[in-house]
Tab-separated table of C-alpha atoms in Angstrom:
chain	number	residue	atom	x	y	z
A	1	UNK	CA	-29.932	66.037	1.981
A	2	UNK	CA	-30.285	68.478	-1.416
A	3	UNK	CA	-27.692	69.831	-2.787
A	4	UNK	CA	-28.653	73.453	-2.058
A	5	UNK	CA	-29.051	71.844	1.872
A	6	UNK	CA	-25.322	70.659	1.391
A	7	UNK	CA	-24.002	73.961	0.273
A	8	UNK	CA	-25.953	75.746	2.667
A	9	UNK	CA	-24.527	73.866	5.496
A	10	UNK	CA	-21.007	74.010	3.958
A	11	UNK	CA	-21.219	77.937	4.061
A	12	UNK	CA	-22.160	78.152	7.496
A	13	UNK	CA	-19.059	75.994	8.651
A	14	UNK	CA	-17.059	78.269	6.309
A	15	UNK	CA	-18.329	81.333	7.677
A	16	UNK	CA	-18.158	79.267	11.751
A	17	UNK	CA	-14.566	78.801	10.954
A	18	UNK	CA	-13.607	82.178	9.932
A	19	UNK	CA	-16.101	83.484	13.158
A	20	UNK	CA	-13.758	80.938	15.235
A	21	UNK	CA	-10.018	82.552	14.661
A	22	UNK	CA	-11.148	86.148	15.847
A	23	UNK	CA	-11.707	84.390	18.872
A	24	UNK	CA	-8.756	82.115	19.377
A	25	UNK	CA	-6.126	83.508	21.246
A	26	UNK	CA	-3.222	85.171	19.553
A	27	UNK	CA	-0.491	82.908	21.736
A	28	UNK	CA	-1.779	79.720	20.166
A	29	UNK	CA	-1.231	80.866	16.778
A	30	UNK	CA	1.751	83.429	17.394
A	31	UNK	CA	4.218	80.200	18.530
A	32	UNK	CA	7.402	79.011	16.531
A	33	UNK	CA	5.995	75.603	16.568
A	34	UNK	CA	2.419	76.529	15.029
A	35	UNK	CA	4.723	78.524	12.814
A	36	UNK	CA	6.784	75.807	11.771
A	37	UNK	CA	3.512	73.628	10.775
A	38	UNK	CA	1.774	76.574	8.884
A	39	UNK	CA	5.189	77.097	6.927
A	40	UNK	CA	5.409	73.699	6.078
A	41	UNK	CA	1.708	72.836	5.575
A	42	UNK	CA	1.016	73.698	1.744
A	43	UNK	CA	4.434	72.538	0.546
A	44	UNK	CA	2.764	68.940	2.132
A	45	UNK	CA	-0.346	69.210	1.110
A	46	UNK	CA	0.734	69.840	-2.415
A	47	UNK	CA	3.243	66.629	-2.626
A	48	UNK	CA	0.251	64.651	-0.853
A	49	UNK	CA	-1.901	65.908	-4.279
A	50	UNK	CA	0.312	65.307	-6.636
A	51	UNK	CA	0.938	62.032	-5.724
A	52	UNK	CA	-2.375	61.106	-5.568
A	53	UNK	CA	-3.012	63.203	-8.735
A	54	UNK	CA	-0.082	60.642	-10.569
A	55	UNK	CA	-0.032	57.704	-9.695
A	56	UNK	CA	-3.819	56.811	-8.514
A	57	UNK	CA	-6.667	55.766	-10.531
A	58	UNK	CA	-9.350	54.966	-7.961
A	59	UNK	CA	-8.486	52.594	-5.537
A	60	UNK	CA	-5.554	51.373	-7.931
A	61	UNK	CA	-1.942	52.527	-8.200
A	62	UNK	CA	-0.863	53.134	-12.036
A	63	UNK	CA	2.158	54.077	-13.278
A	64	UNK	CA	1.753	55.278	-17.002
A	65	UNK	CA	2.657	58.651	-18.888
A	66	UNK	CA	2.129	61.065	-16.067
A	67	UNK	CA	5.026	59.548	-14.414
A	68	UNK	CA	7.097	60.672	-17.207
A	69	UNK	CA	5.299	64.033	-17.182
A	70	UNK	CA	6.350	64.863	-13.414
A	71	UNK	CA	9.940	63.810	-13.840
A	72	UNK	CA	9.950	66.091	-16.830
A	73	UNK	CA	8.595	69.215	-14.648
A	74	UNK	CA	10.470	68.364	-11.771
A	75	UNK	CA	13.783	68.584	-13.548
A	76	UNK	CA	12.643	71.928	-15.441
A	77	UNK	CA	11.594	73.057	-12.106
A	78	UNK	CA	15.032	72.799	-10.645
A	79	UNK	CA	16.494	73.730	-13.181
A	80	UNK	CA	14.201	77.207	-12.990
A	81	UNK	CA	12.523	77.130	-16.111
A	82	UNK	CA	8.995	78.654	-15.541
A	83	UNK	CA	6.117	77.781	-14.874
A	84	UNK	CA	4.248	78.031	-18.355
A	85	UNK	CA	7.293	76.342	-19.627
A	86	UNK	CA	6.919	72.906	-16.904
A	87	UNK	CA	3.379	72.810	-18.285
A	88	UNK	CA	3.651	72.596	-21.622
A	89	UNK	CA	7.058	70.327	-21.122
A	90	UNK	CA	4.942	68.206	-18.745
A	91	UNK	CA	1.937	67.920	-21.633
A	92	UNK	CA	4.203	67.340	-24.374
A	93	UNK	CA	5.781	64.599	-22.370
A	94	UNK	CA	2.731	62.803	-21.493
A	95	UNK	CA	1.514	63.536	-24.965
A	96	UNK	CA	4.363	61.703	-26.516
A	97	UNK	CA	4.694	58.560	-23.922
A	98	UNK	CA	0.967	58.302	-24.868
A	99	UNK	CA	1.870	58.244	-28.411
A	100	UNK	CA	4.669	55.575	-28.125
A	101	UNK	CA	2.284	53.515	-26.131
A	102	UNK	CA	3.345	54.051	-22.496
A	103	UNK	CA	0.128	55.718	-20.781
């Protein structure tokens, strides 16, 4: 398969999928359990990527800077700094573990 084949085929099940919830009855998606899921969905999702994001390197776990760097935004995040601010904290931090030899 080509790659224009590939994105070809990915666009039509893009543009299948969207087809698909016109038809789909409104009192499978109106429910308080499918809202629920879709409420809860992203905030998953997310913590799934992030951990993946951290501590994986392939198939192997590795716990370097980056560590470092999400503890740093996670505590500015409760704290409510914003987001520019987490960023840069979180870059610095890796930045400087890196430097001392941690990462």
């Amino acid at each position: 398969m080509t790659l224009t084949t590939a994105v070809l085929v990915a666009c039509a099940l893009a543009f299948a999928t969207k087809a698909v919830g016109y038809v789909v009855p409104p009192r499978l998606v109106e429910g308080e359990r499918t809202m629920r899921v879709s409420t809860l969905l992203p905030a998953a999702l997310l913590a799934g990527l992030i951990v993946v994001q951290t501590v994986a390197d392939g198939p192997a776990l590795v716990l370097d800077a980056r560590i470092g760097a999400l503890v740093v935004a996670a505590l500015l995040l409760w704290r409510g700094a914003g987001f520019i601010t987490v960023v840069i904290a979180g870059a610095v931090t890796a930045a400087l573990l890196r430097l001392i030899g941690l990462g």
